[in-house]
mmCIF file with all atom_site columns, C-alpha atoms in Angstrom:
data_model
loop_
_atom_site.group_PDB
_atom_site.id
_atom_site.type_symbol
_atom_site.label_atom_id
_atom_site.label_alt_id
_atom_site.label_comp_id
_atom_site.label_asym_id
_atom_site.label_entity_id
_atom_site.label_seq_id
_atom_site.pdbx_PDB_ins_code
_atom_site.Cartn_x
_atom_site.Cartn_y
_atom_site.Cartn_z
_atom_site.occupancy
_atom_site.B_iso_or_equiv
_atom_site.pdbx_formal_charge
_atom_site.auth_seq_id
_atom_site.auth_comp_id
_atom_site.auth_asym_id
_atom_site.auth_atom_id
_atom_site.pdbx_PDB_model_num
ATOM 1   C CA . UNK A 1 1   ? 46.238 145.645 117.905 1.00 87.00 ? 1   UNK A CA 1
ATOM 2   C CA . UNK A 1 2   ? 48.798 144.063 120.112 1.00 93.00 ? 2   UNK A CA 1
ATOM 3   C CA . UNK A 1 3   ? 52.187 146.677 120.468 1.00 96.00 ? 3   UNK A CA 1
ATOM 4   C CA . UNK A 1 4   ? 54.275 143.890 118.664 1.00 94.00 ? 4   UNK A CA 1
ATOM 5   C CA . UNK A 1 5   ? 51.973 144.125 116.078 1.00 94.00 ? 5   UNK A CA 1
ATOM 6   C CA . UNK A 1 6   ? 52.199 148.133 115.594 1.00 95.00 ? 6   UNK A CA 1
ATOM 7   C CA . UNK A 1 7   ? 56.270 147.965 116.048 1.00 94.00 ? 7   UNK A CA 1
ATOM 8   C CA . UNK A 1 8   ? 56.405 145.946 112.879 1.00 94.00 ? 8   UNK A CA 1
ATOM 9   C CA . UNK A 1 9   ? 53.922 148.584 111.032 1.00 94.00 ? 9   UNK A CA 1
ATOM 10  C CA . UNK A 1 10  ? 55.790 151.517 112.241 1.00 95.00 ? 10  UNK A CA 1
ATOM 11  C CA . UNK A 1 11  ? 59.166 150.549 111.512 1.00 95.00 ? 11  UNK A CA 1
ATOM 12  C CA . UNK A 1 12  ? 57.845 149.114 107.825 1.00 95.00 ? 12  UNK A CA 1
ATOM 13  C CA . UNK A 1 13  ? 56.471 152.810 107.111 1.00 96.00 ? 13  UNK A CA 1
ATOM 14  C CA . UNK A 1 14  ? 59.296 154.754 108.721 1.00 97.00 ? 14  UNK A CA 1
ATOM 15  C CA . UNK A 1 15  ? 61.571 152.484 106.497 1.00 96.00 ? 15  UNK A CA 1
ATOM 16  C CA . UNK A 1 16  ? 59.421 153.372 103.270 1.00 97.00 ? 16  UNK A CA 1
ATOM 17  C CA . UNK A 1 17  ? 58.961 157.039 103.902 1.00 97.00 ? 17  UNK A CA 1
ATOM 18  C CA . UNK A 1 18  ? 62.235 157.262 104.843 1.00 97.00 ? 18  UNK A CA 1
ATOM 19  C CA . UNK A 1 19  ? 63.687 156.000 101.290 1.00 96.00 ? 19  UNK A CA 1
ATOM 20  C CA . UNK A 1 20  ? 61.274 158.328 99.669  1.00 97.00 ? 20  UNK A CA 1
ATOM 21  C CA . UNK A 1 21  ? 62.714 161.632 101.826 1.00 97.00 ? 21  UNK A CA 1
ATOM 22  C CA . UNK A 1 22  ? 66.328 160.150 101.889 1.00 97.00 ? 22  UNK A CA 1
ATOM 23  C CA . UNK A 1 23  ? 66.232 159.196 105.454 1.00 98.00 ? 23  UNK A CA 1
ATOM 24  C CA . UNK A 1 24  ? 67.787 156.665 106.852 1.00 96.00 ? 24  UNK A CA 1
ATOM 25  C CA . UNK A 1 25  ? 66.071 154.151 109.414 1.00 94.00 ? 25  UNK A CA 1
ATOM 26  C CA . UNK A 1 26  ? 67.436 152.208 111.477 1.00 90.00 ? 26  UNK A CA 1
ATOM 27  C CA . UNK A 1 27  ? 65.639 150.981 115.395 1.00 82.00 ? 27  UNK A CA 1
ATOM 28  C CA . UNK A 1 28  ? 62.374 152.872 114.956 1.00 86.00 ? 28  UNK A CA 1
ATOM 29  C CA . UNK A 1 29  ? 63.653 155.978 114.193 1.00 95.00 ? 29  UNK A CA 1
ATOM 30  C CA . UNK A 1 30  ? 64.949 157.948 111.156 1.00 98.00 ? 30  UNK A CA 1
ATOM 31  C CA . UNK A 1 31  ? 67.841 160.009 110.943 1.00 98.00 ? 31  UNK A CA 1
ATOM 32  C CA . UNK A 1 32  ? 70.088 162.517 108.343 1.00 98.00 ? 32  UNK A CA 1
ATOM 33  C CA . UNK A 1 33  ? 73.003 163.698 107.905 1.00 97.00 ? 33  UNK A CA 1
ATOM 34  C CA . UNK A 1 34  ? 73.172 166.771 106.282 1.00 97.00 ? 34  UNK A CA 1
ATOM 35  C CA . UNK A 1 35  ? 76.312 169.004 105.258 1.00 95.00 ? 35  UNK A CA 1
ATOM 36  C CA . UNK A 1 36  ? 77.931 169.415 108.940 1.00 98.00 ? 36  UNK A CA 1
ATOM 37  C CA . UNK A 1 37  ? 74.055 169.122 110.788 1.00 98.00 ? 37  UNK A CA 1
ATOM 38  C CA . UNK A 1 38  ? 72.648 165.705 111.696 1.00 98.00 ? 38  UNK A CA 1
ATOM 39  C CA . UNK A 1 39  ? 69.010 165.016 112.339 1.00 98.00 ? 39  UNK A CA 1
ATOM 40  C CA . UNK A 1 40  ? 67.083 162.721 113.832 1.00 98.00 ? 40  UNK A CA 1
ATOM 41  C CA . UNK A 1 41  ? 63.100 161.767 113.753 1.00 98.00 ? 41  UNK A CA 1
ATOM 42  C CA . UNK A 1 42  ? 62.073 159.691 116.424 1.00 96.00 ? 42  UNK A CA 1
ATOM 43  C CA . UNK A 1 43  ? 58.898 157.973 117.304 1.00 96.00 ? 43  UNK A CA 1
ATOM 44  C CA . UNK A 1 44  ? 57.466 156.332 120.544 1.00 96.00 ? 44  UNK A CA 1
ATOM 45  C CA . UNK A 1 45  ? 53.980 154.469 120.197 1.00 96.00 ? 45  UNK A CA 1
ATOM 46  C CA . UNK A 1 46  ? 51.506 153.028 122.511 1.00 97.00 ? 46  UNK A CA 1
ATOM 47  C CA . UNK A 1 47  ? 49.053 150.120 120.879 1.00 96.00 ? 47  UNK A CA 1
ATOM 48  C CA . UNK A 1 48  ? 46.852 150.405 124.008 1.00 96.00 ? 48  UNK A CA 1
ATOM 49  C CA . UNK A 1 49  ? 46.221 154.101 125.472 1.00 97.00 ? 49  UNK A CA 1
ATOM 50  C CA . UNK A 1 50  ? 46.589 154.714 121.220 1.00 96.00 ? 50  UNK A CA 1
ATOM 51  C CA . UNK A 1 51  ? 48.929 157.856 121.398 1.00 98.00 ? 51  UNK A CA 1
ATOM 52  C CA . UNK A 1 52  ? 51.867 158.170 118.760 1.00 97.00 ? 52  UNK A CA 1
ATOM 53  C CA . UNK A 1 53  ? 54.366 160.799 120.059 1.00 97.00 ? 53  UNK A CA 1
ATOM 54  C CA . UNK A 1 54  ? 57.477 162.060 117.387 1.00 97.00 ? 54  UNK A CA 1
ATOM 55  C CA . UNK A 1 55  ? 59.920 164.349 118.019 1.00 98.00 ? 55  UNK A CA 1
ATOM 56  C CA . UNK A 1 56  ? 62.716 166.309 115.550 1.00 98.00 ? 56  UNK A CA 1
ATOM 57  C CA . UNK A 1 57  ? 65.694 166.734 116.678 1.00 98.00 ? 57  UNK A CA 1
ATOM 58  C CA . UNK A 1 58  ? 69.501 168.634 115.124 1.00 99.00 ? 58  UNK A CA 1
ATOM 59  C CA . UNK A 1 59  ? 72.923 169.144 116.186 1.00 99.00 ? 59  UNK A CA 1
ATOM 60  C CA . UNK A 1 60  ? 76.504 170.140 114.779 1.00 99.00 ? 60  UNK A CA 1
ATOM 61  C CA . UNK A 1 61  ? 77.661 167.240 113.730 1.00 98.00 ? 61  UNK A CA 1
ATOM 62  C CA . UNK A 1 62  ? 81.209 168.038 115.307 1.00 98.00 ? 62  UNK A CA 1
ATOM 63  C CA . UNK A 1 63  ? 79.648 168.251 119.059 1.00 99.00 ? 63  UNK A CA 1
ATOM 64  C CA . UNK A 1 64  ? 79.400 164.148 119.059 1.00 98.00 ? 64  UNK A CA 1
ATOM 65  C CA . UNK A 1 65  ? 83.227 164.086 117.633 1.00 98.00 ? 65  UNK A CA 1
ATOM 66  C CA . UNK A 1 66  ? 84.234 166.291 120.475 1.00 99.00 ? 66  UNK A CA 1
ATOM 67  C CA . UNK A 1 67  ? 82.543 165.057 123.042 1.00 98.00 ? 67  UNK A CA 1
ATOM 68  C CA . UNK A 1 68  ? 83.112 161.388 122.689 1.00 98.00 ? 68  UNK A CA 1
ATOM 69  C CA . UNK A 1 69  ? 86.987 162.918 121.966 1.00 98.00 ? 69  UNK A CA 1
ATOM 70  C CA . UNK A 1 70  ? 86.873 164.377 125.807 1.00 98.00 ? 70  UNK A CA 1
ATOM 71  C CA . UNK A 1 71  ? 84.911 160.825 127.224 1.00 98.00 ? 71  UNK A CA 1
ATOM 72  C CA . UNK A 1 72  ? 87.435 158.852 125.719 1.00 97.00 ? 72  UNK A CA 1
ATOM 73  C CA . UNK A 1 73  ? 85.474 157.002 123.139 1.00 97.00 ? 73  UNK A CA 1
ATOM 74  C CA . UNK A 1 74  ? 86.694 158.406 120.163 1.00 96.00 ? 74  UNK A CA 1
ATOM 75  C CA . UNK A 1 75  ? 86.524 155.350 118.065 1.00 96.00 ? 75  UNK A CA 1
ATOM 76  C CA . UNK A 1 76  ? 82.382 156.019 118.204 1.00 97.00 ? 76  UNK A CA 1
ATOM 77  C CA . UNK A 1 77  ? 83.036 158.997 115.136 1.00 97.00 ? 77  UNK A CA 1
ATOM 78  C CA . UNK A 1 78  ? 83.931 156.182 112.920 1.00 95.00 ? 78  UNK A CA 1
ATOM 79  C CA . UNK A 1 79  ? 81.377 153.972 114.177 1.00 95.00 ? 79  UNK A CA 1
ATOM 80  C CA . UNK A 1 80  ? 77.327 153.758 112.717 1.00 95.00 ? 80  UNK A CA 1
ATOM 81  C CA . UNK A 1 81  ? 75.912 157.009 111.924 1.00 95.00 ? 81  UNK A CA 1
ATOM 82  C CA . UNK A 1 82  ? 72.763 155.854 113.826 1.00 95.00 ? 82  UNK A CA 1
ATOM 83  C CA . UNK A 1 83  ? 75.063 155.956 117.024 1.00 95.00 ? 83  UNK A CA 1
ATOM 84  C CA . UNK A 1 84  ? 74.826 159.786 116.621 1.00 96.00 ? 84  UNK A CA 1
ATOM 85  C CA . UNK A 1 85  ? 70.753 159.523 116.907 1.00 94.00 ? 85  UNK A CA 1
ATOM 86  C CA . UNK A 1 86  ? 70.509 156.879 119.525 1.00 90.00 ? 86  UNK A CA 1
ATOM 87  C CA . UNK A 1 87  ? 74.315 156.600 121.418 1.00 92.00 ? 87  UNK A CA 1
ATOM 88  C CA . UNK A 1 88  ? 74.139 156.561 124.845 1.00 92.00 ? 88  UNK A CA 1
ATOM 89  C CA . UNK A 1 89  ? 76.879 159.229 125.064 1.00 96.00 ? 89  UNK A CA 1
ATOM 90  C CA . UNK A 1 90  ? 76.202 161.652 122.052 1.00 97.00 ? 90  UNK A CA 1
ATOM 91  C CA . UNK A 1 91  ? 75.045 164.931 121.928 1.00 97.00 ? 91  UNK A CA 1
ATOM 92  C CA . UNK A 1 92  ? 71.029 165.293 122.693 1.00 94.00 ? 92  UNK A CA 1
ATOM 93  C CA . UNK A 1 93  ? 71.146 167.921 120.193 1.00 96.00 ? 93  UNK A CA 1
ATOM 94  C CA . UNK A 1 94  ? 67.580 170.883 119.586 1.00 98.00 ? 94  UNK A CA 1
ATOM 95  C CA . UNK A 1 95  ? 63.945 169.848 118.996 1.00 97.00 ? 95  UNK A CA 1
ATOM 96  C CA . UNK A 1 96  ? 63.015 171.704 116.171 1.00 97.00 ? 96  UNK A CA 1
ATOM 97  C CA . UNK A 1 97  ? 59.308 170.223 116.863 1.00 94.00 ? 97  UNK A CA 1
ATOM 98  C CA . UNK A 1 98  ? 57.456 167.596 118.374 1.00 94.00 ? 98  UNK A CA 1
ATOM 99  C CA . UNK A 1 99  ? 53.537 166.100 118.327 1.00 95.00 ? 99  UNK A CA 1
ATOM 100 C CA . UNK A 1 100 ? 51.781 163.915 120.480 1.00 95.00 ? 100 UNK A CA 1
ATOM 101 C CA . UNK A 1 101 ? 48.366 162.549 118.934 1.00 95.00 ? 101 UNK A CA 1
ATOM 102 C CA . UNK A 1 102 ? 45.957 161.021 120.755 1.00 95.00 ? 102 UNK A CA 1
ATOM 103 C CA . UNK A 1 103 ? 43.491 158.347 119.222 1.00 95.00 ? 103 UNK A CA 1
ATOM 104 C CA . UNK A 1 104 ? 45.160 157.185 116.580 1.00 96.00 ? 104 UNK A CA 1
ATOM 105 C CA . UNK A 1 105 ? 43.253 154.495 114.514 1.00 94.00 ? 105 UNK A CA 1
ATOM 106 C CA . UNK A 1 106 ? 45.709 151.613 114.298 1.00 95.00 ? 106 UNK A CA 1
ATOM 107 C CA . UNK A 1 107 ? 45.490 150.328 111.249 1.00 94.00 ? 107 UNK A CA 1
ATOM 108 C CA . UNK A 1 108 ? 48.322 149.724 108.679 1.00 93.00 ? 108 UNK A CA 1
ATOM 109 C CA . UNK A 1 109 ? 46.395 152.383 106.308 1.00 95.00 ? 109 UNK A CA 1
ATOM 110 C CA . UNK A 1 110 ? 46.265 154.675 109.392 1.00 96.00 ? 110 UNK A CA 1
ATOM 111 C CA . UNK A 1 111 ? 50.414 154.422 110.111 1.00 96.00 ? 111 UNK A CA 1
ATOM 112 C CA . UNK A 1 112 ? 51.476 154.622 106.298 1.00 96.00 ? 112 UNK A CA 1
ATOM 113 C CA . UNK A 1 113 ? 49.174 157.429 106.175 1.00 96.00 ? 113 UNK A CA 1
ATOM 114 C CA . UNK A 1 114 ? 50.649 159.628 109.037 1.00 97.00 ? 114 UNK A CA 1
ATOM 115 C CA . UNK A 1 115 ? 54.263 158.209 108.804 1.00 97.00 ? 115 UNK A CA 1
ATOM 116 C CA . UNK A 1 116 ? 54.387 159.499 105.419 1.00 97.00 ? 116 UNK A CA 1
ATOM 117 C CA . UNK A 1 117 ? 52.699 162.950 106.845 1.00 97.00 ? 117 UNK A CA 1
ATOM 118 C CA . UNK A 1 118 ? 55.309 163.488 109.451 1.00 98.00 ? 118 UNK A CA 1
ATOM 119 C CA . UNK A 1 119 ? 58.276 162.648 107.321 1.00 98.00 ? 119 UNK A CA 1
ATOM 120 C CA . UNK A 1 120 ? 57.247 165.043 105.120 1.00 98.00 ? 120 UNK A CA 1
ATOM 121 C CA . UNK A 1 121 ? 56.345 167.661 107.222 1.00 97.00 ? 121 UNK A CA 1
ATOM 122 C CA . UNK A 1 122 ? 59.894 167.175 109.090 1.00 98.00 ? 122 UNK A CA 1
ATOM 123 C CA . UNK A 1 123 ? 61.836 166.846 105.255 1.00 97.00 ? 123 UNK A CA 1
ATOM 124 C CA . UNK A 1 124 ? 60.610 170.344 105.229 1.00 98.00 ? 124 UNK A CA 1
ATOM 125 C CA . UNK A 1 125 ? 61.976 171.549 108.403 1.00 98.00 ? 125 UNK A CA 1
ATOM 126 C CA . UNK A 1 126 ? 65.419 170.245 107.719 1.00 98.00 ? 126 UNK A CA 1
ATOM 127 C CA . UNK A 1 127 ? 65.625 172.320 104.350 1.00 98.00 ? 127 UNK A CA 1
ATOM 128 C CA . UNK A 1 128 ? 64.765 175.467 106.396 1.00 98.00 ? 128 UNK A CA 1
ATOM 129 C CA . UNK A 1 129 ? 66.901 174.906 109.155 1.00 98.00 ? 129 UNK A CA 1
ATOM 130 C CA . UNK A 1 130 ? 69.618 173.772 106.775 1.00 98.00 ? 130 UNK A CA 1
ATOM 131 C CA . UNK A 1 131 ? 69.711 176.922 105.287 1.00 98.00 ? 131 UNK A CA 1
ATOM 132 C CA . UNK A 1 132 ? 69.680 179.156 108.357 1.00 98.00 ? 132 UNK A CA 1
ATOM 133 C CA . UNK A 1 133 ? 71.879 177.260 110.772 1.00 98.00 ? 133 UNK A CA 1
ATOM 134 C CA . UNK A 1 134 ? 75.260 177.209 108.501 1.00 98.00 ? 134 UNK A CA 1
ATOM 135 C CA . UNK A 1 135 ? 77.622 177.636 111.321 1.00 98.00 ? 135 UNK A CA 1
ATOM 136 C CA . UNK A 1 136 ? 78.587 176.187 114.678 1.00 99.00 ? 136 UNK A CA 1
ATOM 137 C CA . UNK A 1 137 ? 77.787 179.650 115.974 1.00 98.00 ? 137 UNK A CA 1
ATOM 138 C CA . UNK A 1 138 ? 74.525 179.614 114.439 1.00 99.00 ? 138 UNK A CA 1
ATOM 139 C CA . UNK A 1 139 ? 73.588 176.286 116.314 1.00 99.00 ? 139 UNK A CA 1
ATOM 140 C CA . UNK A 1 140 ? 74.406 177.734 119.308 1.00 99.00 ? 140 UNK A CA 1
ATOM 141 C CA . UNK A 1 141 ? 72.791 180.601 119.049 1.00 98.00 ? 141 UNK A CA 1
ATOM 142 C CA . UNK A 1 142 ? 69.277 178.578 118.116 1.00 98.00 ? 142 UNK A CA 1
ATOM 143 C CA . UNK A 1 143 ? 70.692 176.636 121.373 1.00 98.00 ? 143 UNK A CA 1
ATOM 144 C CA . UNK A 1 144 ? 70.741 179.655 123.485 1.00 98.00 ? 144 UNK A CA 1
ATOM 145 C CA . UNK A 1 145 ? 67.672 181.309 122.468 1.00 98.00 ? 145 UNK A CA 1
ATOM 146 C CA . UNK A 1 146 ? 65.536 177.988 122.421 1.00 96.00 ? 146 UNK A CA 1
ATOM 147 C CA . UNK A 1 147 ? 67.005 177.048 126.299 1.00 96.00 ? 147 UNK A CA 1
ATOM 148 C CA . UNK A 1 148 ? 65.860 181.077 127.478 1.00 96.00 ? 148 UNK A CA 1
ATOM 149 C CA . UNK A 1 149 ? 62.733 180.148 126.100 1.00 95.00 ? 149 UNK A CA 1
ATOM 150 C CA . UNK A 1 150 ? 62.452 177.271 128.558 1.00 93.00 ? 150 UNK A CA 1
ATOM 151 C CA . UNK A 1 151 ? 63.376 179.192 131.562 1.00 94.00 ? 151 UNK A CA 1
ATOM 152 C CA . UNK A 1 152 ? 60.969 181.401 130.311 1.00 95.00 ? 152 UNK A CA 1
ATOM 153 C CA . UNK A 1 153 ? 58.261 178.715 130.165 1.00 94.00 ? 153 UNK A CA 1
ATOM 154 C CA . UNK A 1 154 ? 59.341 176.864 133.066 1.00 93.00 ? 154 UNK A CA 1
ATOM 155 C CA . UNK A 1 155 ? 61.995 178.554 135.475 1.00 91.00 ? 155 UNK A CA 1
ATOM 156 C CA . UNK A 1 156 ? 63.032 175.978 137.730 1.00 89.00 ? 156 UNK A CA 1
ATOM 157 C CA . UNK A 1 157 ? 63.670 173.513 134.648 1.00 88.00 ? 157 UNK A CA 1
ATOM 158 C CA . UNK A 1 158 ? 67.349 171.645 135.041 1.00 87.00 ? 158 UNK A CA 1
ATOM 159 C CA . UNK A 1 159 ? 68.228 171.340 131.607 1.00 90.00 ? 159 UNK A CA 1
ATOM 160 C CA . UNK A 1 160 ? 71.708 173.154 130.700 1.00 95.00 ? 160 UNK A CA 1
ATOM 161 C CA . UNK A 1 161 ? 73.892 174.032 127.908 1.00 98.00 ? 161 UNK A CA 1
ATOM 162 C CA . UNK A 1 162 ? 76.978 173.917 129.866 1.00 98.00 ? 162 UNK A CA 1
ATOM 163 C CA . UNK A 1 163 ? 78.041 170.903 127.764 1.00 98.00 ? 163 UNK A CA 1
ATOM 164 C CA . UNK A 1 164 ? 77.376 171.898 124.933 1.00 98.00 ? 164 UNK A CA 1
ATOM 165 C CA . UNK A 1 165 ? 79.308 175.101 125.772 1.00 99.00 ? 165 UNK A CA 1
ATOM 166 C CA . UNK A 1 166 ? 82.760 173.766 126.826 1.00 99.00 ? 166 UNK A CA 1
ATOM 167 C CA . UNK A 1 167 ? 82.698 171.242 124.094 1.00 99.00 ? 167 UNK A CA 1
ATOM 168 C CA . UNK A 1 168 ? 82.012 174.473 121.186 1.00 99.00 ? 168 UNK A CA 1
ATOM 169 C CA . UNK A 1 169 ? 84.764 176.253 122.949 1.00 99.00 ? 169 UNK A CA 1
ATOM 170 C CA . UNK A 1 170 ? 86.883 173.221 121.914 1.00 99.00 ? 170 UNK A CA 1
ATOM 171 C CA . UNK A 1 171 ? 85.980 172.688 118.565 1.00 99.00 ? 171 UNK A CA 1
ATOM 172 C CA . UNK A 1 172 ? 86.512 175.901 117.747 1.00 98.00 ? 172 UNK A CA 1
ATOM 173 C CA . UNK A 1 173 ? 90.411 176.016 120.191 1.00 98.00 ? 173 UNK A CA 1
ATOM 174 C CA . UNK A 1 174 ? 89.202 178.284 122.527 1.00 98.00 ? 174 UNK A CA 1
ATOM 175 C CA . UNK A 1 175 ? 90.609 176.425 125.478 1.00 98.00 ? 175 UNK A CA 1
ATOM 176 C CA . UNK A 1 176 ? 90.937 179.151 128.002 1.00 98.00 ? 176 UNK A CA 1
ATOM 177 C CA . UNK A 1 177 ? 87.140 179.651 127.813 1.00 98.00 ? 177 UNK A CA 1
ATOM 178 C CA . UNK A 1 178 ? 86.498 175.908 127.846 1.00 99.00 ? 178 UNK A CA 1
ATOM 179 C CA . UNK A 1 179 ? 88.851 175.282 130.865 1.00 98.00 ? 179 UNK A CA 1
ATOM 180 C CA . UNK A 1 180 ? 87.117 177.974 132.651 1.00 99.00 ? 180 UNK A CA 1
ATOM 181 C CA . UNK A 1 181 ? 84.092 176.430 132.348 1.00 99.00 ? 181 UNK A CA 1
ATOM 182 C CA . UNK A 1 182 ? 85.197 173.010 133.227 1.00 99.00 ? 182 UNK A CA 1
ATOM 183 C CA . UNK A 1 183 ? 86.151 174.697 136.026 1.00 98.00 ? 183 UNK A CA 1
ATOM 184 C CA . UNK A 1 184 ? 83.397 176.503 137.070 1.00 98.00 ? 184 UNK A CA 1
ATOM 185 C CA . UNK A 1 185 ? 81.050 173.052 136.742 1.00 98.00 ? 185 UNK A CA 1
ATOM 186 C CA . UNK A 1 186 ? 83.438 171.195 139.085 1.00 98.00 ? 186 UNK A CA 1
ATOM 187 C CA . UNK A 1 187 ? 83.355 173.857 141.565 1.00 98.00 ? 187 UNK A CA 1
ATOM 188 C CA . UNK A 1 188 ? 79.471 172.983 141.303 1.00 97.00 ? 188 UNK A CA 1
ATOM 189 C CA . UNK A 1 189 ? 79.672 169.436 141.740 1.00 97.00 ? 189 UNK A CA 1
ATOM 190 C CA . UNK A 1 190 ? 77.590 169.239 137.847 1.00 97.00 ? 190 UNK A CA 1
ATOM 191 C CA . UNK A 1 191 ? 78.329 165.943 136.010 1.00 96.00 ? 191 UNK A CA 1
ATOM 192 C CA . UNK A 1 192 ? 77.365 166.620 132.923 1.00 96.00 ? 192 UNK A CA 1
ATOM 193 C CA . UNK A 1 193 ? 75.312 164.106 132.491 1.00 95.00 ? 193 UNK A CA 1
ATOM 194 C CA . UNK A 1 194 ? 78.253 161.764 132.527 1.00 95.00 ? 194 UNK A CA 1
ATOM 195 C CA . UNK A 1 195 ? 80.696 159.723 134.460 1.00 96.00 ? 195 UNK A CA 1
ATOM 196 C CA . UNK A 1 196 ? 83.228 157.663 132.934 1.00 96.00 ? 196 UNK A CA 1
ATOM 197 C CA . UNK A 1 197 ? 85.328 155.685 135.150 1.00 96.00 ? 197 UNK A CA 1
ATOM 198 C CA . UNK A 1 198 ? 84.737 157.789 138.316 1.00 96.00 ? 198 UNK A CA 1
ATOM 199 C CA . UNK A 1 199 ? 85.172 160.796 135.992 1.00 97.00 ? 199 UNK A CA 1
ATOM 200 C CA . UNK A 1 200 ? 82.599 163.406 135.578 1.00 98.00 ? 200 UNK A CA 1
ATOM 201 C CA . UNK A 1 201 ? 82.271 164.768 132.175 1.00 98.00 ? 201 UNK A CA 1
ATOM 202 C CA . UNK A 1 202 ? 83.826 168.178 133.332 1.00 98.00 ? 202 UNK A CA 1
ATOM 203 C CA . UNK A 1 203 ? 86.506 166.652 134.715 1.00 98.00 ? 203 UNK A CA 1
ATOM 204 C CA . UNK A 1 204 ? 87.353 164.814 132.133 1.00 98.00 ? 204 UNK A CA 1
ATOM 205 C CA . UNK A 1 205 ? 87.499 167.875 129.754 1.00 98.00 ? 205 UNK A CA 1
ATOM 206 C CA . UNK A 1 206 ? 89.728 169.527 132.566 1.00 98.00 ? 206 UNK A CA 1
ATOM 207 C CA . UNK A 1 207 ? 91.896 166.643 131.777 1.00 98.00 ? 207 UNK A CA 1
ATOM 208 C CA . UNK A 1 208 ? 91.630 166.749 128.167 1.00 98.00 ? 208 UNK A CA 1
ATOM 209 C CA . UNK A 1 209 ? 92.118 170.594 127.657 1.00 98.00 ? 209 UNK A CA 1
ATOM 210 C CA . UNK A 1 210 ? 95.290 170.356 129.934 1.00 97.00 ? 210 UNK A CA 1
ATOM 211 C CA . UNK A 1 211 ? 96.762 167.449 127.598 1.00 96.00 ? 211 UNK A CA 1
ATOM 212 C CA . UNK A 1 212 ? 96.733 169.655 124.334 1.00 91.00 ? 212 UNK A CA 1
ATOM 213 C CA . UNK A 1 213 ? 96.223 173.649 125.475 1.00 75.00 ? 213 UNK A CA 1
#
């Protein structure tokens, strides 16, 4: 099966178990919006080595607003919902959990089968974690515990929650704590993951938090 051919059975399944779960697809990839948490399902397929490889993902809803706020793209919170799942510049978000299987059978049968398997499986997650994570706090401290699990598992890993952080610190007005960390991050030449204009993301939140604080 040629990949072009397996894109269009994918994205007809995801589309189909997605209506039945109350997804929404949109690109390949499924995504929710629940209360103030947002969810995403995402899928990446290869017709030739035969591997299918999804992955679950949450955030507050309110990190995106707040950091696109602080990059100076605040027009993106009225803009698709799918820009939350996919946006170049929105918030990565928590992997709740994640499969890679190996010689799949591509047949339509096959996908409709294991699409349908997946989105139900993850349907399920997002009721559980719905009902635990209730709080900006509570995200944060999933955040927290799930990143010292990492270093745990793999101590010289660069992933940080810095970010994330600074921009909770906002949401919730906290801006001496925010501007300390913008501070701190510039002091260590981190990014953020972003420039804008010249403009690393901690900078710009230096600039932002000295506007309205």
């Amino acid at each position: 099966m040629k990949q072009t051919e397996l894109n269009k059975f994918l994205g007809k399944a995801l589309k189909s178990a997605g209506k039945v779960y109350g997804w929404r697809s949109a690109g390949g990839f499924l995504f929710k919006p629940l209360d103030e948490l947002f969810f995403s399902l995402t899928f990446a397929s290869s017709a030739r080595a035969h591997s299918l490889h999804y992955t679950l993902r949450f955030k507050w809803r309110l990190l995106d607003d707040m950091q696109w706020l602080v990059l100076g793209m605040s027009d993106n919170s009225n803009g698709p919902m799918s820009l939350r799942a996919n946006g170049a510049f929105s918030v990565r978000g928590q992997e709740l959990f994640g499969e890679s299987v190996r010689e799949c059978i591509w047949s339509e049968e096959w996908v409709d089968h294991n699409i349908t398997r997946i989105v139900e499986e993850a349907n399920e997650k997002v009721k559980v974690t719905s009902q635990q994570i209730t709080s900006i706090d509570d995200f944060m401290a999933f955040a927290e515990e799930e990143h010292l699990r990492l270093l745990q598992r793999s101590p010289k890993a660069v992933v940080t929650l810095w970010r994330e952080r600074l921009l909770t610190h906002l949401i919730k007005n906290q801006f001496t704590e925010a501007a300390a960390i913008a501070e701190q991050r510039i002091a260590a030449r981190d990014s953020g993951s972003f420039i804008v204009d010249g403009h690393s993301f901690f900078e710009l939140a230096r600039r932002h938090i000295s506007a309205i604080a």
